PDB file of C-alpha atoms in Angstrom:
ATOM      1  CA  GLY P 199      56.641  22.554  20.810  1.00  0.00           C
ATOM      2  CA  ASN P 200      59.711  24.748  20.834  1.00  0.00           C
ATOM      3  CA  SER P 201      59.230  28.477  21.335  1.00  0.00           C
ATOM      4  CA  VAL P 202      61.177  31.695  21.891  1.00  0.00           C
ATOM      5  CA  THR P 203      60.044  34.732  23.851  1.00  0.00           C
ATOM      6  CA  GLN P 204      61.751  38.131  23.602  1.00  0.00           C
ATOM      7  CA  MET P 205      61.261  41.273  25.615  1.00  0.00           C
ATOM      8  CA  GLU P 206      58.693  43.634  24.240  1.00  0.00           C
ATOM      9  CA  GLY P 207      59.899  46.576  22.218  1.00  0.00           C
ATOM     10  CA  PRO P 208      60.534  49.078  20.999  1.00  0.00           C
ATOM     11  CA  VAL P 209      63.658  49.927  22.975  1.00  0.00           C
ATOM     12  CA  THR P 210      65.127  53.428  22.754  1.00  0.00           C
ATOM     13  CA  LEU P 211      68.529  54.258  24.223  1.00  0.00           C
ATOM     14  CA  SER P 212      71.106  57.006  24.041  1.00  0.00           C
ATOM     15  CA  GLU P 213      74.459  56.431  22.413  1.00  0.00           C
ATOM     16  CA  GLU P 214      77.002  54.715  24.717  1.00  0.00           C
ATOM     17  CA  ALA P 215      74.273  53.254  26.945  1.00  0.00           C
ATOM     18  CA  PHE P 216      74.314  49.624  28.096  1.00  0.00           C
ATOM     19  CA  LEU P 217      71.987  47.301  26.215  1.00  0.00           C
ATOM     20  CA  THR P 218      70.189  44.164  27.343  1.00  0.00           C
ATOM     21  CA  ILE P 219      67.543  42.397  25.268  1.00  0.00           C
ATOM     22  CA  ASN P 220      66.031  39.463  27.105  1.00  0.00           C
ATOM     23  CA  CYS P 221      65.347  36.140  25.420  1.00  0.00           C
ATOM     24  CA  THR P 222      64.019  32.930  26.940  1.00  0.00           C
ATOM     25  CA  TYR P 223      63.229  29.682  25.223  1.00  0.00           C
ATOM     26  CA  THR P 224      61.303  26.447  25.594  1.00  0.00           C
ATOM     27  CA  ALA P 225      62.744  23.347  23.972  1.00  0.00           C
ATOM     28  CA  THR P 226      62.458  19.609  24.433  1.00  0.00           C
ATOM     29  CA  GLY P 227      66.030  18.833  23.385  1.00  0.00           C
ATOM     30  CA  TYR P 228      69.305  20.726  23.272  1.00  0.00           C
ATOM     31  CA  PRO P 229      68.905  23.388  20.630  1.00  0.00           C
ATOM     32  CA  SER P 230      71.443  25.844  19.329  1.00  0.00           C
ATOM     33  CA  LEU P 231      70.628  29.488  20.021  1.00  0.00           C
ATOM     34  CA  PHE P 232      71.058  32.490  17.742  1.00  0.00           C
ATOM     35  CA  TRP P 233      70.703  36.231  17.557  1.00  0.00           C
ATOM     36  CA  TYR P 234      69.894  37.623  14.119  1.00  0.00           C
ATOM     37  CA  VAL P 235      69.838  41.335  13.249  1.00  0.00           C
ATOM     38  CA  GLN P 236      67.762  43.073  10.583  1.00  0.00           C
ATOM     39  CA  TYR P 237      68.898  46.530   9.525  1.00  0.00           C
ATOM     40  CA  PRO P 238      66.322  48.808   7.869  1.00  0.00           C
ATOM     41  CA  GLY P 239      65.322  47.570   4.426  1.00  0.00           C
ATOM     42  CA  GLU P 240      67.526  44.483   4.591  1.00  0.00           C
ATOM     43  CA  GLY P 241      67.252  40.758   5.270  1.00  0.00           C
ATOM     44  CA  LEU P 242      68.361  39.042   8.456  1.00  0.00           C
ATOM     45  CA  GLN P 243      72.038  38.570   9.267  1.00  0.00           C
ATOM     46  CA  LEU P 244      73.474  36.213  11.842  1.00  0.00           C
ATOM     47  CA  LEU P 245      74.898  38.267  14.728  1.00  0.00           C
ATOM     48  CA  LEU P 246      76.076  35.485  17.041  1.00  0.00           C
ATOM     49  CA  LYS P 247      75.308  31.957  18.120  1.00  0.00           C
ATOM     50  CA  ALA P 248      75.935  29.377  20.849  1.00  0.00           C
ATOM     51  CA  THR P 249      75.592  25.656  20.396  1.00  0.00           C
ATOM     52  CA  LYS P 250      75.681  24.264  23.948  1.00  0.00           C
ATOM     53  CA  ALA P 251      75.127  25.235  27.556  1.00  0.00           C
ATOM     54  CA  ASP P 252      77.509  27.874  28.994  1.00  0.00           C
ATOM     55  CA  ASP P 253      78.811  28.785  25.522  1.00  0.00           C
ATOM     56  CA  LYS P 254      79.194  32.518  24.928  1.00  0.00           C
ATOM     57  CA  GLY P 255      78.618  33.903  21.471  1.00  0.00           C
ATOM     58  CA  SER P 256      80.119  37.290  20.594  1.00  0.00           C
ATOM     59  CA  ASN P 257      80.392  39.599  17.607  1.00  0.00           C
ATOM     60  CA  LYS P 258      80.686  43.365  17.005  1.00  0.00           C
ATOM     61  CA  GLY P 259      80.740  44.038  20.767  1.00  0.00           C
ATOM     62  CA  PHE P 260      77.546  42.043  21.378  1.00  0.00           C
ATOM     63  CA  GLU P 261      77.547  39.015  23.672  1.00  0.00           C
ATOM     64  CA  ALA P 262      75.072  36.339  24.758  1.00  0.00           C
ATOM     65  CA  THR P 263      75.549  33.314  27.035  1.00  0.00           C
ATOM     66  CA  TYR P 264      73.578  30.076  26.683  1.00  0.00           C
ATOM     67  CA  ARG P 265      72.068  29.508  30.161  1.00  0.00           C
ATOM     68  CA  LYS P 266      70.414  26.122  30.340  1.00  0.00           C
ATOM     69  CA  GLU P 267      69.394  26.489  33.994  1.00  0.00           C
ATOM     70  CA  THR P 268      67.345  29.618  33.235  1.00  0.00           C
ATOM     71  CA  THR P 269      66.611  28.715  29.578  1.00  0.00           C
ATOM     72  CA  SER P 270      67.864  32.132  28.538  1.00  0.00           C
ATOM     73  CA  PHE P 271      70.081  33.738  25.904  1.00  0.00           C
ATOM     74  CA  HIS P 272      70.075  37.461  26.702  1.00  0.00           C
ATOM     75  CA  LEU P 273      71.824  39.846  24.292  1.00  0.00           C
ATOM     76  CA  GLU P 274      74.136  42.489  25.797  1.00  0.00           C
ATOM     77  CA  LYS P 275      76.376  45.289  24.603  1.00  0.00           C
ATOM     78  CA  GLY P 276      78.355  47.601  26.829  1.00  0.00           C
ATOM     79  CA  SER P 277      78.174  50.771  24.720  1.00  0.00           C
ATOM     80  CA  VAL P 278      75.694  51.047  21.854  1.00  0.00           C
ATOM     81  CA  GLN P 279      76.108  53.183  18.764  1.00  0.00           C
ATOM     82  CA  VAL P 280      73.610  54.817  16.430  1.00  0.00           C
ATOM     83  CA  SER P 281      74.572  52.216  13.825  1.00  0.00           C
ATOM     84  CA  ASP P 282      73.201  49.474  16.117  1.00  0.00           C
ATOM     85  CA  SER P 283      69.652  50.661  15.437  1.00  0.00           C
ATOM     86  CA  ALA P 284      67.880  47.624  13.982  1.00  0.00           C
ATOM     87  CA  VAL P 285      65.451  44.812  14.799  1.00  0.00           C
ATOM     88  CA  TYR P 286      66.969  41.954  16.790  1.00  0.00           C
ATOM     89  CA  PHE P 287      65.605  38.407  16.667  1.00  0.00           C
ATOM     90  CA  CYS P 288      66.376  35.599  19.071  1.00  0.00           C
ATOM     91  CA  ALA P 289      66.016  32.131  17.557  1.00  0.00           C
ATOM     92  CA  LEU P 290      66.656  28.457  18.198  1.00  0.00           C
ATOM     93  CA  SER P 291      67.348  25.644  15.791  1.00  0.00           C
ATOM     94  CA  ASP P 292      65.167  22.590  15.808  1.00  0.00           C
ATOM     95  CA  LYS P 293      67.524  20.184  14.104  1.00  0.00           C
ATOM     96  CA  GLU P 294      65.860  17.046  12.911  1.00  0.00           C
ATOM     97  CA  ASP P 295      67.289  13.800  11.682  1.00  0.00           C
ATOM     98  CA  GLY P 296      68.313  14.203   8.052  1.00  0.00           C
ATOM     99  CA  GLY P 297      69.753  17.673   8.496  1.00  0.00           C
ATOM    100  CA  ALA P 298      66.711  19.899   8.387  1.00  0.00           C
ATOM    101  CA  GLN P 299      67.440  22.941  10.510  1.00  0.00           C
ATOM    102  CA  LYS P 300      64.225  24.754  11.160  1.00  0.00           C
ATOM    103  CA  LEU P 301      64.606  28.048  12.982  1.00  0.00           C
ATOM    104  CA  VAL P 302      62.052  29.107  15.572  1.00  0.00           C
ATOM    105  CA  PHE P 303      62.072  32.889  16.048  1.00  0.00           C
ATOM    106  CA  GLY P 304      61.019  35.253  18.763  1.00  0.00           C
ATOM    107  CA  GLN P 305      58.850  38.203  17.826  1.00  0.00           C
ATOM    108  CA  GLY P 306      61.749  40.618  17.396  1.00  0.00           C
ATOM    109  CA  THR P 307      62.802  43.710  19.343  1.00  0.00           C
ATOM    110  CA  ARG P 308      63.178  47.045  17.584  1.00  0.00           C
ATOM    111  CA  LEU P 309      66.139  49.020  18.944  1.00  0.00           C
ATOM    112  CA  THR P 310      66.635  52.725  18.288  1.00  0.00           C
ATOM    113  CA  ILE P 311      69.790  54.520  19.421  1.00  0.00           C
ATOM    114  CA  ASN P 312      69.666  58.308  19.647  1.00  0.00           C
ATOM    115  CA  PRO P 313      72.854  60.390  19.304  1.00  0.00           C
TER     116      PRO P 313
ATOM    117  CA  ASN S 279      78.947  35.228  -4.930  1.00  0.00           C
ATOM    118  CA  ALA S 280      75.550  36.895  -5.102  1.00  0.00           C
ATOM    119  CA  GLY S 281      74.402  34.974  -2.012  1.00  0.00           C
ATOM    120  CA  VAL S 282      70.641  34.558  -1.681  1.00  0.00           C
ATOM    121  CA  THR S 283      68.606  36.563  -4.168  1.00  0.00           C
ATOM    122  CA  GLN S 284      64.856  37.135  -4.213  1.00  0.00           C
ATOM    123  CA  THR S 285      62.554  38.604  -6.830  1.00  0.00           C
ATOM    124  CA  PRO S 286      60.462  40.675  -6.952  1.00  0.00           C
ATOM    125  CA  LYS S 287      61.234  43.141  -4.153  1.00  0.00           C
ATOM    126  CA  PHE S 288      57.650  44.335  -3.968  1.00  0.00           C
ATOM    127  CA  GLN S 289      54.392  43.067  -5.416  1.00  0.00           C
ATOM    128  CA  VAL S 290      50.735  44.046  -5.240  1.00  0.00           C
ATOM    129  CA  LEU S 291      48.128  41.361  -5.964  1.00  0.00           C
ATOM    130  CA  LYS S 292      44.369  41.254  -6.037  1.00  0.00           C
ATOM    131  CA  THR S 293      42.544  38.588  -4.068  1.00  0.00           C
ATOM    132  CA  GLY S 294      42.428  35.354  -6.052  1.00  0.00           C
ATOM    133  CA  GLN S 295      45.427  36.071  -8.244  1.00  0.00           C
ATOM    134  CA  SER S 296      48.372  33.688  -8.359  1.00  0.00           C
ATOM    135  CA  MET S 297      52.052  34.429  -8.393  1.00  0.00           C
ATOM    136  CA  THR S 298      55.477  32.915  -7.792  1.00  0.00           C
ATOM    137  CA  LEU S 299      58.133  34.392  -5.522  1.00  0.00           C
ATOM    138  CA  GLN S 300      61.581  33.507  -6.778  1.00  0.00           C
ATOM    139  CA  CYS S 301      64.563  32.522  -4.618  1.00  0.00           C
ATOM    140  CA  ALA S 302      68.010  31.512  -5.808  1.00  0.00           C
ATOM    141  CA  GLN S 303      71.353  30.874  -4.122  1.00  0.00           C
ATOM    142  CA  ASP S 304      74.804  30.332  -5.583  1.00  0.00           C
ATOM    143  CA  MET S 305      76.521  28.829  -2.532  1.00  0.00           C
ATOM    144  CA  ASN S 306      75.649  25.192  -3.279  1.00  0.00           C
ATOM    145  CA  HIS S 307      73.563  24.980  -0.101  1.00  0.00           C
ATOM    146  CA  GLU S 308      71.486  21.835   0.344  1.00  0.00           C
ATOM    147  CA  TYR S 309      68.963  23.400   2.710  1.00  0.00           C
ATOM    148  CA  MET S 310      66.547  26.141   1.627  1.00  0.00           C
ATOM    149  CA  SER S 311      63.485  27.543   3.312  1.00  0.00           C
ATOM    150  CA  TRP S 312      60.767  30.183   3.147  1.00  0.00           C
ATOM    151  CA  TYR S 313      59.604  32.328   6.079  1.00  0.00           C
ATOM    152  CA  ARG S 314      56.990  35.004   6.404  1.00  0.00           C
ATOM    153  CA  GLN S 315      57.459  37.984   8.708  1.00  0.00           C
ATOM    154  CA  ASP S 316      54.435  39.629  10.285  1.00  0.00           C
ATOM    155  CA  PRO S 317      54.411  42.462  12.851  1.00  0.00           C
ATOM    156  CA  GLY S 318      54.748  41.204  16.414  1.00  0.00           C
ATOM    157  CA  MET S 319      55.093  37.579  15.324  1.00  0.00           C
ATOM    158  CA  GLY S 320      58.701  37.226  14.232  1.00  0.00           C
ATOM    159  CA  LEU S 321      59.377  34.904  11.325  1.00  0.00           C
ATOM    160  CA  ARG S 322      57.385  31.731  10.742  1.00  0.00           C
ATOM    161  CA  LEU S 323      58.484  28.830   8.586  1.00  0.00           C
ATOM    162  CA  ILE S 324      56.301  28.118   5.541  1.00  0.00           C
ATOM    163  CA  HIS S 325      58.122  25.326   3.657  1.00  0.00           C
ATOM    164  CA  TYR S 326      61.630  23.947   3.532  1.00  0.00           C
ATOM    165  CA  SER S 327      63.802  21.640   1.451  1.00  0.00           C
ATOM    166  CA  VAL S 328      66.836  19.538   2.373  1.00  0.00           C
ATOM    167  CA  GLY S 329      67.844  18.960  -1.247  1.00  0.00           C
ATOM    168  CA  ALA S 330      66.682  18.823  -4.848  1.00  0.00           C
ATOM    169  CA  GLY S 331      63.437  16.887  -5.152  1.00  0.00           C
ATOM    170  CA  ILE S 332      62.694  16.984  -1.391  1.00  0.00           C
ATOM    171  CA  THR S 333      60.316  19.450   0.251  1.00  0.00           C
ATOM    172  CA  ASP S 334      58.342  19.527   3.480  1.00  0.00           C
ATOM    173  CA  GLN S 335      55.886  21.732   5.324  1.00  0.00           C
ATOM    174  CA  GLY S 336      56.732  24.160   8.058  1.00  0.00           C
ATOM    175  CA  GLU S 337      54.535  25.880  10.610  1.00  0.00           C
ATOM    176  CA  VAL S 338      52.249  27.824   8.223  1.00  0.00           C
ATOM    177  CA  PRO S 339      52.097  25.997   4.846  1.00  0.00           C
ATOM    178  CA  ASN S 340      48.445  26.528   3.905  1.00  0.00           C
ATOM    179  CA  GLY S 341      47.957  28.500   0.677  1.00  0.00           C
ATOM    180  CA  TYR S 342      51.544  27.999  -0.500  1.00  0.00           C
ATOM    181  CA  ASN S 343      53.264  25.457  -2.748  1.00  0.00           C
ATOM    182  CA  VAL S 344      56.943  24.834  -3.338  1.00  0.00           C
ATOM    183  CA  SER S 345      59.162  22.686  -5.514  1.00  0.00           C
ATOM    184  CA  ARG S 346      62.915  22.099  -5.665  1.00  0.00           C
ATOM    185  CA  SER S 347      64.001  20.923  -9.095  1.00  0.00           C
ATOM    186  CA  THR S 348      67.563  22.257  -8.763  1.00  0.00           C
ATOM    187  CA  THR S 349      69.940  22.927  -5.875  1.00  0.00           C
ATOM    188  CA  GLU S 350      69.970  26.649  -6.699  1.00  0.00           C
ATOM    189  CA  ASP S 351      66.272  27.520  -6.935  1.00  0.00           C
ATOM    190  CA  PHE S 352      63.364  27.285  -4.501  1.00  0.00           C
ATOM    191  CA  PRO S 353      60.270  29.135  -5.762  1.00  0.00           C
ATOM    192  CA  LEU S 354      57.239  29.800  -3.572  1.00  0.00           C
ATOM    193  CA  ARG S 355      53.840  29.753  -5.281  1.00  0.00           C
ATOM    194  CA  LEU S 356      50.649  31.397  -4.102  1.00  0.00           C
ATOM    195  CA  LEU S 357      47.816  29.666  -5.937  1.00  0.00           C
ATOM    196  CA  SER S 358      44.987  32.032  -4.956  1.00  0.00           C
ATOM    197  CA  ALA S 359      46.181  35.045  -2.984  1.00  0.00           C
ATOM    198  CA  ALA S 360      44.268  36.184   0.097  1.00  0.00           C
ATOM    199  CA  PRO S 361      44.628  39.392   2.158  1.00  0.00           C
ATOM    200  CA  SER S 362      45.939  37.238   5.034  1.00  0.00           C
ATOM    201  CA  GLN S 363      48.996  36.527   2.895  1.00  0.00           C
ATOM    202  CA  THR S 364      50.044  40.183   2.997  1.00  0.00           C
ATOM    203  CA  SER S 365      53.479  39.919   4.553  1.00  0.00           C
ATOM    204  CA  VAL S 366      57.216  40.126   3.976  1.00  0.00           C
ATOM    205  CA  TYR S 367      58.651  36.860   2.680  1.00  0.00           C
ATOM    206  CA  PHE S 368      62.222  35.761   3.295  1.00  0.00           C
ATOM    207  CA  CYS S 369      64.123  32.938   1.677  1.00  0.00           C
ATOM    208  CA  ALA S 370      67.064  31.369   3.514  1.00  0.00           C
ATOM    209  CA  SER S 371      69.678  28.741   2.719  1.00  0.00           C
ATOM    210  CA  GLY S 372      72.464  26.839   4.449  1.00  0.00           C
ATOM    211  CA  PHE S 373      74.595  23.708   4.458  1.00  0.00           C
ATOM    212  CA  ARG S 374      73.018  20.656   6.071  1.00  0.00           C
ATOM    213  CA  SER S 375      76.198  20.149   8.128  1.00  0.00           C
ATOM    214  CA  GLN S 376      76.051  23.664   9.597  1.00  0.00           C
ATOM    215  CA  GLU S 377      73.396  25.562  11.508  1.00  0.00           C
ATOM    216  CA  THR S 378      74.050  29.054  10.137  1.00  0.00           C
ATOM    217  CA  GLN S 379      71.508  30.172   7.551  1.00  0.00           C
ATOM    218  CA  TYR S 380      71.789  33.016   5.067  1.00  0.00           C
ATOM    219  CA  PHE S 381      68.785  35.180   4.308  1.00  0.00           C
ATOM    220  CA  GLY S 382      67.742  36.985   1.159  1.00  0.00           C
ATOM    221  CA  PRO S 383      66.639  40.654   1.158  1.00  0.00           C
ATOM    222  CA  GLY S 384      62.933  39.783   1.232  1.00  0.00           C
ATOM    223  CA  THR S 385      59.834  40.274  -0.925  1.00  0.00           C
ATOM    224  CA  ARG S 386      57.115  42.589   0.338  1.00  0.00           C
ATOM    225  CA  LEU S 387      53.683  41.345  -0.780  1.00  0.00           C
ATOM    226  CA  LEU S 388      50.438  43.271  -0.530  1.00  0.00           C
ATOM    227  CA  VAL S 389      47.186  41.464  -1.302  1.00  0.00           C
ATOM    228  CA  LEU S 390      44.173  43.728  -1.801  1.00  0.00           C
TER     229      LEU S 390
END
């Protein structure tokens, strides 16, 4: 079945450092790929998405490119801020006939940014 | 719009007790789903619904029941709680024509 694997956390960086969180996936079809973010005490929010190969999703300075050849969707940001501290989830959508859109999540990566 | 709302925020149960986790959305979304979040395992799909009167099982449905009598509401029922059901539960919703889903704030459940 479909699956998502994220780099192990937690990740701790200093403010203004470069961030990469690795994500690879296994899928039988052509899924859409997502990054969701969970701030402390809150639910998940969509950060960015890409729906086909070579698409780049971007939002709030974060970027990720859908790489079909390496089955990857790595999250990057050039200069992180303390406010970026959160748990980041990579996910894919397993869209079935009839419109059901089941998300398959990675295990999450906790990111802490120190001032 | 209130978005996706969940009640309660936190609940403690004893083994064998039953309860219902409430989820409601005011965005007229056809698709609703329940996930559980456990440390190191990400979120796993419990049940989902593509519209009123239609429900189906996800990856980890055992011990949970759902129903969808209205577009707005999608309650999750635990018939006989077990310690293995200690988790954080998230409800999500979205349009069937779009892939973006919107998550509620979660319900933290502790089963003793």
